[in-house]
Amino acid sequence: MMYARVLRKRPAAALVRLREQRWASRARSSSPIGMMGSDVPWDTFDAPMSEKHAHGSGRKAAMAIHQAKMPRDKDALEPSFYSEEVDRYAAMDQQPVTIQSLLKISQPPLTREQLLENAQFLCHERPIRYAKRVKLFQQLPFIVNLNPYINSVYRLYYANFEESRQFPLVETLSDERAFIGMLTRQSQLLRDIMPQIARGFYECRNYFCPAKSCQFLDQLIKMRIGLRLLTSQHIALFEQFYGSSKGGRFQGIVDNRLPLAELVRACAQGVQSMCEMTFGMTPPFVVDGQIDTVFRYIPGHLDYMLNELLKNAFHASIRAAQSQDRECPVVAVTISKGNGRVAIRIRDCGGGIPAEIHSKIFEYSFTTEHHSSEESSDGSLHIADNPVSGLGFGLPMTKIYAEYFGGSLNLISMEGHGCDAFLELPSIKISQTPIVQI
C-alpha cells in the first residue's frame, strides 16, 4: 500500500509539516484566509470586516447595481473569513417551512401572486441560510479551512451569500425571471460539492475527531437538502406557471403518482452501464413484489438513494463473482406497499459485510473499497475515477435522505452470503406526512 511506503520514507511530523505547507501555500494564492501568516492559531482567527453595499432608489437601478456588482467569475469574490454581514444574517432565525406548506403553495391553479410571494420569501430566507452555512465552515479548525477542497466549497457558499443578500426584492415577473436565473446558476455551482467535501475531509482526518466531523457533515447535508428543496421547488413552479414544464401529476418537484418499479429499473440499468464500463461485467437484476405501486414523493431524492444502494449491491456481486470465478449472482429488488408507506428491499449475494466492520458502515469516509489510488508524499489523495465506488459518503447520505421525511434505511448482513438493504419511505401527503421542517 502506497501510504505505508510513504510513512516509512518520512517521519510523521515531517509529513504533517509538508501537508500544512502545501495547503497554506495553495490557500494563500487563492483566498485571504491564507494571507494572515502561519502564526495564526488554527481555530481562533478574528479579522472582522464589513462591506457596505449601496443600492439605487428605483427597481431598475437596484437591479442594474446588483448585476454590475456581482463578478462574472465566482473566484473574483474574495471572502473575508469573518464578516459582520455574515454574523448579522446568521443570527437571524430561519423561517419554519414544512413540506405541507410547500405542497399547499403549489396546488393548482398557481397564481402570479403566489409565485411572487414565494419568491419574496426566498429573497429573505436564502441569505440567512447561506450565512448559517458559512458560519458552520468558520467553526472548523483553521487548518481544515486551509484545505484547498474545503476552502473552494467555502468560497462558493460565501459568494452565493453575497449575491443573495444583494439581490433586490422580487416585485414583478420581470424581477422573477432574473431571480430564477440566479437560483439556477447558484444551484449548478453547488451541485457537485460533496466529492470536494469528501476529499477534503479525508485529507483532514488527522486534525479533528470523527464525532466532530460527523456532526459537521450531518448539519451541512441537512442544510443543503433543505435549501435545495426550497430552490428546486420554486424553479419548478416558475416553469409550470409558464407552461415550460410538465404539470399534471407534478406539484413543483413532487411527483403525485411516481411509478416505483419504473424508477427502480431505470436506476438499475444505469448502474449496470457503469459496471460494464468499469469492470467489464455486470450482474443481472429482477424487480418483483407489488410492481404496480405508485406513491407521492420527490423523484430526485429517491433516484439518489436507489443509485447508492444499487451500486453497493452490484459492486459486491461483481467482487464475489471475481473472487469465486463464477457468473455474477442476481440482484433482486422487491417492492411492497403498506398504509401510506412503501418499502424497497435490495438483496444481493455478494458475501455480506464482515462483522468487524458492520458498525462502521454509516460512518463518513468509511469504505471497503481499495482504490487504485495513492497518497502522495504530501498526504494528498489522488483517486482514480470509479463511478461505482466512492469515498464512503454514499450510505450515510442515503440514510439522511431516507430519514428526512420520516423514512428509514436498515442493512441486514449474512456474512459469507449477502446483504439486504431495506428502504422504507412515507408517501408525501399534506395530511399524513410527519411535520418536517425544511
Tab-separated table of C-alpha atoms in Angstrom:
chain	number	residue	atom	x	y	z
A	1	MET	CA	0.000	0.000	0.000
A	2	MET	CA	1.477	3.322	-1.069
A	3	TYR	CA	0.536	5.105	2.194
A	4	ALA	CA	2.613	2.639	4.226
A	5	ARG	CA	5.620	3.171	1.974
A	6	VAL	CA	5.339	6.931	2.360
A	7	LEU	CA	5.304	6.650	6.143
A	8	ARG	CA	8.450	4.562	6.105
A	9	LYS	CA	10.224	7.164	3.988
A	10	ARG	CA	9.273	10.207	6.021
A	11	PRO	CA	8.704	10.735	9.760
A	12	ALA	CA	5.076	11.512	10.632
A	13	ALA	CA	5.923	15.021	11.863
A	14	ALA	CA	7.670	15.851	8.597
A	15	LEU	CA	4.686	14.549	6.624
A	16	VAL	CA	2.320	16.751	8.621
A	17	ARG	CA	4.536	19.820	8.106
A	18	LEU	CA	4.690	19.196	4.366
A	19	ARG	CA	0.922	18.858	4.193
A	20	GLU	CA	0.326	22.055	6.157
A	21	GLN	CA	2.797	23.992	3.995
A	22	ARG	CA	1.149	22.754	0.807
A	23	TRP	CA	-2.353	23.669	1.950
A	24	ALA	CA	-1.291	27.060	3.262
A	25	SER	CA	0.534	27.829	0.016
A	26	ARG	CA	-2.443	26.886	-2.156
A	27	ALA	CA	-4.939	28.709	0.054
A	28	ARG	CA	-2.717	31.818	0.248
A	29	SER	CA	-2.673	32.096	-3.509
A	30	SER	CA	-6.453	31.923	-3.819
A	31	SER	CA	-8.017	33.300	-0.660
A	32	PRO	CA	-7.434	35.926	2.021
A	33	ILE	CA	-7.838	33.146	4.569
A	34	GLY	CA	-4.228	32.220	3.867
A	35	MET	CA	-2.808	35.757	3.817
A	36	MET	CA	-2.512	36.147	7.575
A	37	GLY	CA	0.630	34.075	8.007
A	38	SER	CA	1.324	30.749	9.678
A	39	ASP	CA	1.423	32.131	13.223
A	40	VAL	CA	-2.371	32.476	13.422
A	41	PRO	CA	-3.914	29.748	15.629
A	42	TRP	CA	-5.845	27.125	13.694
A	43	ASP	CA	-9.147	27.538	15.469
A	44	THR	CA	-9.010	31.190	16.582
A	45	PHE	CA	-8.910	33.627	13.718
A	46	ASP	CA	-10.541	37.015	14.030
A	47	ALA	CA	-10.408	39.619	11.301
A	48	PRO	CA	-13.719	41.477	11.447
A	49	MET	CA	-14.534	43.231	8.243
A	50	SER	CA	-17.737	44.720	6.935
A	51	GLU	CA	-18.662	45.895	3.493
A	52	LYS	CA	-21.397	48.406	2.782
A	53	HIS	CA	-23.365	47.832	-0.386
A	54	ALA	CA	-25.342	50.734	-1.757
A	55	HIS	CA	-28.456	50.270	-3.866
A	56	GLY	CA	-30.187	52.629	-6.259
A	57	SER	CA	-33.503	54.141	-5.381
A	58	GLY	CA	-35.579	52.579	-8.145
A	59	ARG	CA	-36.236	48.991	-9.203
A	60	LYS	CA	-34.197	49.286	-12.412
A	61	ALA	CA	-31.334	50.998	-10.629
A	62	ALA	CA	-31.274	48.337	-7.918
A	63	MET	CA	-31.235	45.526	-10.441
A	64	ALA	CA	-28.549	47.245	-12.526
A	65	ILE	CA	-26.334	47.791	-9.477
A	66	HIS	CA	-26.789	44.177	-8.430
A	67	GLN	CA	-25.802	42.857	-11.836
A	68	ALA	CA	-22.830	45.218	-12.046
A	69	LYS	CA	-21.555	44.320	-8.578
A	70	MET	CA	-21.640	40.543	-8.949
A	71	PRO	CA	-18.417	39.217	-10.514
A	72	ARG	CA	-18.654	37.152	-13.655
A	73	ASP	CA	-16.160	34.743	-12.164
A	74	LYS	CA	-17.065	33.453	-8.721
A	75	ASP	CA	-13.397	33.246	-7.796
A	76	ALA	CA	-13.192	37.008	-8.197
A	77	LEU	CA	-15.177	37.440	-4.962
A	78	GLU	CA	-12.660	37.157	-2.147
A	79	PRO	CA	-14.358	36.180	1.132
A	80	SER	CA	-13.489	37.861	4.405
A	81	PHE	CA	-13.101	34.949	6.784
A	82	TYR	CA	-15.133	36.760	9.441
A	83	SER	CA	-17.684	39.315	8.272
A	84	GLU	CA	-20.160	41.444	10.182
A	85	GLU	CA	-22.733	40.830	7.450
A	86	VAL	CA	-22.364	37.060	7.774
A	87	ASP	CA	-22.675	37.335	11.555
A	88	ARG	CA	-25.767	39.527	11.278
A	89	TYR	CA	-27.605	37.219	8.881
A	90	ALA	CA	-26.508	34.044	10.659
A	91	ALA	CA	-28.001	35.410	13.915
A	92	MET	CA	-31.438	35.691	12.284
A	93	ASP	CA	-33.942	32.875	12.722
A	94	GLN	CA	-34.817	30.685	9.758
A	95	GLN	CA	-38.492	30.799	8.890
A	96	PRO	CA	-40.084	27.407	9.587
A	97	VAL	CA	-41.083	25.714	6.335
A	98	THR	CA	-42.686	22.286	6.056
A	99	ILE	CA	-43.326	20.016	3.099
A	100	GLN	CA	-47.017	20.521	3.836
A	101	SER	CA	-46.737	24.289	3.306
A	102	LEU	CA	-44.788	23.763	0.075
A	103	LEU	CA	-47.498	21.460	-1.243
A	104	LYS	CA	-50.244	23.921	-0.336
A	105	ILE	CA	-48.496	26.719	-2.227
A	106	SER	CA	-48.069	24.500	-5.278
A	107	GLN	CA	-51.682	23.311	-5.501
A	108	PRO	CA	-53.074	24.253	-8.911
A	109	PRO	CA	-54.015	26.678	-10.216
A	110	LEU	CA	-50.842	28.566	-9.387
A	111	THR	CA	-51.380	32.337	-9.478
A	112	ARG	CA	-48.982	35.185	-10.200
A	113	GLU	CA	-49.412	36.428	-6.635
A	114	GLN	CA	-48.475	33.049	-5.164
A	115	LEU	CA	-45.364	32.828	-7.339
A	116	LEU	CA	-44.169	36.321	-6.377
A	117	GLU	CA	-44.965	35.749	-2.697
A	118	ASN	CA	-42.853	32.605	-2.676
A	119	ALA	CA	-40.019	34.457	-4.474
A	120	GLN	CA	-40.115	37.218	-1.850
A	121	PHE	CA	-39.927	34.607	0.892
A	122	LEU	CA	-36.823	33.123	-0.739
A	123	CYS	CA	-35.250	36.583	-1.159
A	124	HIS	CA	-35.457	36.930	2.615
A	125	GLU	CA	-34.641	33.348	3.552
A	126	ARG	CA	-31.746	32.341	1.308
A	127	PRO	CA	-29.141	34.830	2.656
A	128	ILE	CA	-29.935	33.653	6.189
A	129	ARG	CA	-29.456	30.006	5.284
A	130	TYR	CA	-26.271	30.679	3.342
A	131	ALA	CA	-24.883	32.723	6.251
A	132	LYS	CA	-25.532	29.855	8.663
A	133	ARG	CA	-23.656	27.538	6.317
A	134	VAL	CA	-20.723	29.955	6.073
A	135	LYS	CA	-20.615	30.128	9.890
A	136	LEU	CA	-20.624	26.340	10.018
A	137	PHE	CA	-17.413	26.309	7.950
A	138	GLN	CA	-15.874	29.044	10.087
A	139	GLN	CA	-16.299	26.857	13.170
A	140	LEU	CA	-13.960	24.231	11.712
A	141	PRO	CA	-10.333	24.230	12.880
A	142	PHE	CA	-8.362	26.805	10.931
A	143	ILE	CA	-6.044	24.212	9.343
A	144	VAL	CA	-9.093	22.360	7.996
A	145	ASN	CA	-10.368	25.517	6.286
A	146	LEU	CA	-6.959	25.859	4.630
A	147	ASN	CA	-7.521	22.589	2.806
A	148	PRO	CA	-8.000	23.536	-0.876
A	149	TYR	CA	-11.029	21.279	-1.383
A	150	ILE	CA	-12.878	22.582	1.682
A	151	ASN	CA	-11.766	26.161	1.036
A	152	SER	CA	-13.151	26.056	-2.512
A	153	VAL	CA	-16.587	24.993	-1.212
A	154	TYR	CA	-16.465	27.667	1.499
A	155	ARG	CA	-15.764	30.307	-1.153
A	156	LEU	CA	-18.766	29.146	-3.214
A	157	TYR	CA	-21.075	29.450	-0.223
A	158	TYR	CA	-19.681	32.876	0.653
A	159	ALA	CA	-20.140	34.104	-2.940
A	160	ASN	CA	-23.725	32.801	-3.037
A	161	PHE	CA	-24.426	34.513	0.299
A	162	GLU	CA	-23.184	37.867	-1.018
A	163	GLU	CA	-25.120	37.577	-4.267
A	164	SER	CA	-28.311	36.517	-2.496
A	165	ARG	CA	-28.253	39.283	0.116
A	166	GLN	CA	-27.670	41.967	-2.533
A	167	PHE	CA	-30.466	40.795	-4.818
A	168	PRO	CA	-33.389	43.277	-4.806
A	169	LEU	CA	-36.800	42.132	-3.567
A	170	VAL	CA	-38.794	40.440	-6.335
A	171	GLU	CA	-41.891	42.503	-7.122
A	172	THR	CA	-42.634	41.834	-10.795
A	173	LEU	CA	-42.491	38.893	-13.189
A	174	SER	CA	-39.502	40.565	-14.847
A	175	ASP	CA	-37.718	40.550	-11.469
A	176	GLU	CA	-38.774	36.923	-11.073
A	177	ARG	CA	-37.063	35.908	-14.320
A	178	ALA	CA	-33.800	37.454	-13.131
A	179	PHE	CA	-34.256	35.769	-9.757
A	180	ILE	CA	-34.766	32.379	-11.411
A	181	GLY	CA	-31.552	32.933	-13.367
A	182	MET	CA	-29.638	33.492	-10.124
A	183	LEU	CA	-31.225	30.449	-8.448
A	184	THR	CA	-30.378	28.209	-11.387
A	185	ARG	CA	-26.792	29.438	-11.586
A	186	GLN	CA	-26.167	29.037	-7.864
A	187	SER	CA	-27.714	25.552	-7.839
A	188	GLN	CA	-25.458	24.475	-10.686
A	189	LEU	CA	-22.365	25.786	-8.887
A	190	LEU	CA	-23.196	23.783	-5.750
A	191	ARG	CA	-24.484	20.651	-7.449
A	192	ASP	CA	-21.274	18.607	-7.192
A	193	ILE	CA	-19.676	19.866	-3.982
A	194	MET	CA	-19.926	16.614	-2.000
A	195	PRO	CA	-16.956	14.911	-3.749
A	196	GLN	CA	-14.917	18.021	-2.871
A	197	ILE	CA	-16.051	17.830	0.755
A	198	ALA	CA	-15.309	14.089	0.872
A	199	ARG	CA	-11.757	14.536	-0.426
A	200	GLY	CA	-11.121	17.468	1.890
A	201	PHE	CA	-12.294	15.614	4.967
A	202	TYR	CA	-10.242	12.577	4.004
A	203	GLU	CA	-7.113	14.729	3.865
A	204	CYS	CA	-8.028	16.423	7.184
A	205	ARG	CA	-8.922	13.228	9.049
A	206	ASN	CA	-5.990	13.665	11.475
A	207	TYR	CA	-6.949	17.190	12.529
A	208	PHE	CA	-10.200	16.596	14.362
A	209	CYS	CA	-12.116	13.688	15.856
A	210	PRO	CA	-14.632	11.584	13.874
A	211	ALA	CA	-17.503	12.721	16.120
A	212	LYS	CA	-16.905	16.389	15.276
A	213	SER	CA	-16.530	15.532	11.605
A	214	CYS	CA	-19.811	13.585	11.643
A	215	GLN	CA	-21.621	16.436	13.416
A	216	PHE	CA	-20.423	18.982	10.838
A	217	LEU	CA	-21.302	16.777	7.852
A	218	ASP	CA	-24.756	15.893	9.201
A	219	GLN	CA	-25.554	19.582	9.645
A	220	LEU	CA	-24.121	20.550	6.261
A	221	ILE	CA	-26.032	17.855	4.354
A	222	LYS	CA	-29.343	18.593	6.093
A	223	MET	CA	-28.926	22.328	5.416
A	224	ARG	CA	-28.085	21.518	1.810
A	225	ILE	CA	-31.157	19.320	1.348
A	226	GLY	CA	-33.421	21.985	2.834
A	227	LEU	CA	-32.175	24.863	0.687
A	228	ARG	CA	-32.117	22.750	-2.467
A	229	LEU	CA	-35.716	21.706	-1.790
A	230	LEU	CA	-36.871	25.322	-1.453
A	231	THR	CA	-34.898	26.419	-4.519
A	232	SER	CA	-35.816	23.486	-6.781
A	233	GLN	CA	-39.483	23.754	-5.818
A	234	HIS	CA	-39.600	27.425	-6.751
A	235	ILE	CA	-37.806	26.887	-10.075
A	236	ALA	CA	-40.243	24.049	-10.915
A	237	LEU	CA	-43.243	26.238	-10.008
A	238	PHE	CA	-41.920	29.021	-12.259
A	239	GLU	CA	-41.576	26.564	-15.165
A	240	GLN	CA	-45.043	25.165	-14.550
A	241	PHE	CA	-46.525	28.681	-14.321
A	242	TYR	CA	-45.171	29.468	-17.790
A	243	GLY	CA	-46.067	26.056	-19.152
A	244	SER	CA	-42.459	25.100	-19.938
A	245	SER	CA	-42.550	22.070	-17.637
A	246	LYS	CA	-44.821	19.098	-17.100
A	247	GLY	CA	-47.692	19.758	-14.746
A	248	GLY	CA	-50.475	17.278	-14.185
A	249	ARG	CA	-49.043	14.710	-11.823
A	250	PHE	CA	-46.340	17.131	-10.566
A	251	GLN	CA	-46.631	19.806	-7.875
A	252	GLY	CA	-43.323	21.526	-8.276
A	253	ILE	CA	-40.721	18.787	-7.754
A	254	VAL	CA	-43.181	16.403	-6.060
A	255	ASP	CA	-44.491	13.607	-8.299
A	256	ASN	CA	-48.036	12.774	-7.216
A	257	ARG	CA	-48.005	9.382	-8.948
A	258	LEU	CA	-44.415	8.174	-9.022
A	259	PRO	CA	-44.209	4.695	-10.631
A	260	LEU	CA	-41.794	2.975	-8.286
A	261	ALA	CA	-40.860	-0.106	-10.330
A	262	GLU	CA	-40.193	2.046	-13.387
A	263	LEU	CA	-37.741	4.239	-11.456
A	264	VAL	CA	-36.047	1.181	-9.920
A	265	ARG	CA	-35.497	-0.335	-13.373
A	266	ALA	CA	-34.123	2.920	-14.785
A	267	CYS	CA	-31.650	3.257	-11.884
A	268	ALA	CA	-30.586	-0.398	-12.101
A	269	GLN	CA	-29.959	-0.111	-15.838
A	270	GLY	CA	-27.855	2.993	-15.251
A	271	VAL	CA	-25.766	1.183	-12.627
A	272	GLN	CA	-25.391	-1.781	-14.990
A	273	SER	CA	-23.901	0.564	-17.599
A	274	MET	CA	-21.433	1.939	-15.016
A	275	CYS	CA	-20.369	-1.595	-14.077
A	276	GLU	CA	-19.896	-2.625	-17.702
A	277	MET	CA	-17.662	0.395	-18.334
A	278	THR	CA	-15.690	-0.001	-15.088
A	279	PHE	CA	-15.399	-3.773	-14.597
A	280	GLY	CA	-16.348	-5.237	-17.980
A	281	MET	CA	-19.158	-7.229	-16.350
A	282	THR	CA	-22.421	-6.617	-14.507
A	283	PRO	CA	-24.923	-8.669	-12.506
A	284	PRO	CA	-28.477	-9.200	-13.783
A	285	PHE	CA	-31.365	-7.840	-11.719
A	286	VAL	CA	-35.050	-8.577	-11.169
A	287	VAL	CA	-37.821	-6.365	-9.807
A	288	ASP	CA	-40.688	-8.178	-8.098
A	289	GLY	CA	-43.380	-7.712	-5.475
A	290	GLN	CA	-46.074	-5.055	-5.894
A	291	ILE	CA	-44.595	-3.644	-9.081
A	292	ASP	CA	-47.682	-1.548	-9.898
A	293	THR	CA	-47.072	0.633	-6.793
A	294	VAL	CA	-47.317	4.386	-7.252
A	295	PHE	CA	-46.811	6.917	-4.486
A	296	ARG	CA	-46.154	10.594	-3.876
A	297	TYR	CA	-42.504	11.505	-3.498
A	298	ILE	CA	-39.626	13.600	-4.849
A	299	PRO	CA	-38.084	11.616	-7.745
A	300	GLY	CA	-34.647	13.242	-7.383
A	301	HIS	CA	-34.322	12.121	-3.760
A	302	LEU	CA	-35.437	8.562	-4.475
A	303	ASP	CA	-33.199	8.373	-7.550
A	304	TYR	CA	-30.171	9.268	-5.398
A	305	MET	CA	-30.992	6.681	-2.708
A	306	LEU	CA	-31.668	3.879	-5.201
A	307	ASN	CA	-28.472	4.575	-7.128
A	308	GLU	CA	-26.308	4.426	-3.998
A	309	LEU	CA	-27.876	1.202	-2.713
A	310	LEU	CA	-27.809	-0.468	-6.122
A	311	LYS	CA	-24.159	0.496	-6.687
A	312	ASN	CA	-23.264	-1.201	-3.398
A	313	ALA	CA	-25.233	-4.337	-4.280
A	314	PHE	CA	-23.896	-4.579	-7.836
A	315	HIS	CA	-20.305	-3.934	-6.778
A	316	ALA	CA	-20.477	-6.581	-4.028
A	317	SER	CA	-21.916	-9.072	-6.520
A	318	ILE	CA	-19.111	-8.404	-9.003
A	319	ARG	CA	-16.393	-8.813	-6.351
A	320	ALA	CA	-17.967	-12.099	-5.218
A	321	ALA	CA	-18.074	-13.356	-8.817
A	322	GLN	CA	-14.470	-12.357	-9.454
A	323	SER	CA	-13.174	-13.937	-6.247
A	324	GLN	CA	-15.013	-17.213	-6.896
A	325	ASP	CA	-14.542	-17.228	-10.680
A	326	ARG	CA	-18.240	-17.616	-11.427
A	327	GLU	CA	-21.140	-15.755	-13.003
A	328	CYS	CA	-22.454	-12.656	-11.235
A	329	PRO	CA	-25.335	-13.505	-8.895
A	330	VAL	CA	-28.684	-11.803	-9.443
A	331	VAL	CA	-29.576	-8.639	-7.533
A	332	ALA	CA	-33.246	-8.805	-6.501
A	333	VAL	CA	-35.337	-5.689	-5.791
A	334	THR	CA	-38.678	-6.295	-4.047
A	335	ILE	CA	-41.371	-3.617	-3.687
A	336	SER	CA	-44.196	-3.597	-1.156
A	337	LYS	CA	-46.813	-1.035	-0.165
A	338	GLY	CA	-48.427	-0.525	3.229
A	339	ASN	CA	-50.656	2.103	4.803
A	340	GLY	CA	-49.254	5.321	3.346
A	341	ARG	CA	-45.728	3.886	3.087
A	342	VAL	CA	-43.667	1.907	0.615
A	343	ALA	CA	-40.768	-0.449	1.255
A	344	ILE	CA	-37.958	-1.450	-1.092
A	345	ARG	CA	-35.645	-4.368	-0.360
A	346	ILE	CA	-32.433	-4.681	-2.370
A	347	ARG	CA	-30.914	-8.141	-1.929
A	348	ASP	CA	-27.501	-9.230	-3.168
A	349	CYS	CA	-25.431	-12.379	-2.817
A	350	GLY	CA	-22.126	-10.560	-2.657
A	351	GLY	CA	-20.711	-12.124	0.506
A	352	GLY	CA	-22.192	-9.797	3.103
A	353	ILE	CA	-20.487	-7.327	5.438
A	354	PRO	CA	-17.738	-8.633	7.760
A	355	ALA	CA	-18.857	-8.493	11.396
A	356	GLU	CA	-15.834	-6.450	12.485
A	357	ILE	CA	-16.788	-3.511	10.224
A	358	HIS	CA	-20.587	-3.703	10.355
A	359	SER	CA	-20.800	-0.948	12.986
A	360	LYS	CA	-18.852	1.443	10.709
A	361	ILE	CA	-20.943	1.248	7.544
A	362	PHE	CA	-22.784	4.519	8.220
A	363	GLU	CA	-19.626	6.452	9.121
A	364	TYR	CA	-18.433	9.138	6.724
A	365	SER	CA	-15.304	8.270	4.724
A	366	PHE	CA	-15.527	4.590	5.632
A	367	THR	CA	-15.282	2.329	2.603
A	368	THR	CA	-14.341	-1.290	1.945
A	369	GLU	CA	-13.035	-0.349	-1.491
A	370	HIS	CA	-9.283	-0.472	-2.010
A	371	HIS	CA	-8.910	2.325	-4.546
A	372	SER	CA	-6.333	2.163	-7.292
A	373	SER	CA	-5.235	5.430	-5.779
A	374	GLU	CA	-2.180	6.587	-3.942
A	375	GLU	CA	-1.280	9.109	-1.333
A	376	SER	CA	1.419	11.457	-2.499
A	377	SER	CA	4.318	12.383	-0.287
A	378	ASP	CA	2.480	15.481	0.980
A	379	GLY	CA	-0.512	13.446	2.117
A	380	SER	CA	-2.950	14.473	-0.601
A	381	LEU	CA	-5.276	11.886	-2.095
A	382	HIS	CA	-5.355	11.008	-5.778
A	383	ILE	CA	-8.259	8.731	-6.662
A	384	ALA	CA	-8.796	7.066	-9.978
A	385	ASP	CA	-12.208	7.771	-11.444
A	386	ASN	CA	-14.613	5.000	-10.472
A	387	PRO	CA	-18.323	5.818	-10.686
A	388	VAL	CA	-19.335	2.664	-8.801
A	389	SER	CA	-17.378	3.162	-5.573
A	390	GLY	CA	-16.530	6.409	-3.871
A	391	LEU	CA	-15.151	7.845	-0.644
A	392	GLY	CA	-17.621	6.373	1.826
A	393	PHE	CA	-20.282	9.110	1.731
A	394	GLY	CA	-22.978	7.149	-0.130
A	395	LEU	CA	-24.567	5.201	2.739
A	396	PRO	CA	-24.537	7.956	5.389
A	397	MET	CA	-26.003	10.444	2.902
A	398	THR	CA	-28.626	7.925	1.782
A	399	LYS	CA	-29.636	7.428	5.418
A	400	ILE	CA	-30.055	11.207	5.884
A	401	TYR	CA	-32.163	11.443	2.714
A	402	ALA	CA	-34.311	8.491	3.832
A	403	GLU	CA	-34.928	9.930	7.297
A	404	TYR	CA	-35.545	13.493	6.087
A	405	PHE	CA	-39.275	12.877	5.507
A	406	GLY	CA	-39.703	10.236	8.195
A	407	GLY	CA	-38.390	7.170	6.373
A	408	SER	CA	-35.660	4.713	7.357
A	409	LEU	CA	-32.734	2.728	5.975
A	410	ASN	CA	-31.527	-0.537	7.527
A	411	LEU	CA	-28.961	-3.085	6.379
A	412	ILE	CA	-29.001	-6.742	7.398
A	413	SER	CA	-25.943	-8.757	6.502
A	414	MET	CA	-25.383	-12.511	6.365
A	415	GLU	CA	-21.623	-12.742	6.359
A	416	GLY	CA	-20.415	-15.158	3.718
A	417	HIS	CA	-23.664	-14.931	1.763
A	418	GLY	CA	-25.032	-11.460	1.074
A	419	CYS	CA	-26.794	-8.350	2.278
A	420	ASP	CA	-30.347	-6.961	2.356
A	421	ALA	CA	-30.924	-3.198	2.299
A	422	PHE	CA	-34.388	-2.138	3.496
A	423	LEU	CA	-35.524	1.332	2.420
A	424	GLU	CA	-38.885	2.438	3.847
A	425	LEU	CA	-40.440	5.751	2.806
A	426	PRO	CA	-43.691	7.594	3.535
A	427	SER	CA	-45.883	8.753	0.692
A	428	ILE	CA	-45.722	12.557	0.924
A	429	LYS	CA	-49.197	13.891	1.710
A	430	ILE	CA	-50.409	17.180	3.132
A	431	SER	CA	-52.320	15.493	5.948
A	432	GLN	CA	-50.315	12.331	6.706
A	433	THR	CA	-46.619	13.159	6.260
A	434	PRO	CA	-44.838	13.844	9.567
A	435	ILE	CA	-44.300	17.561	10.184
A	436	VAL	CA	-40.788	18.061	8.804
A	437	GLN	CA	-39.184	21.487	8.922
A	438	ILE	CA	-37.109	22.204	5.822
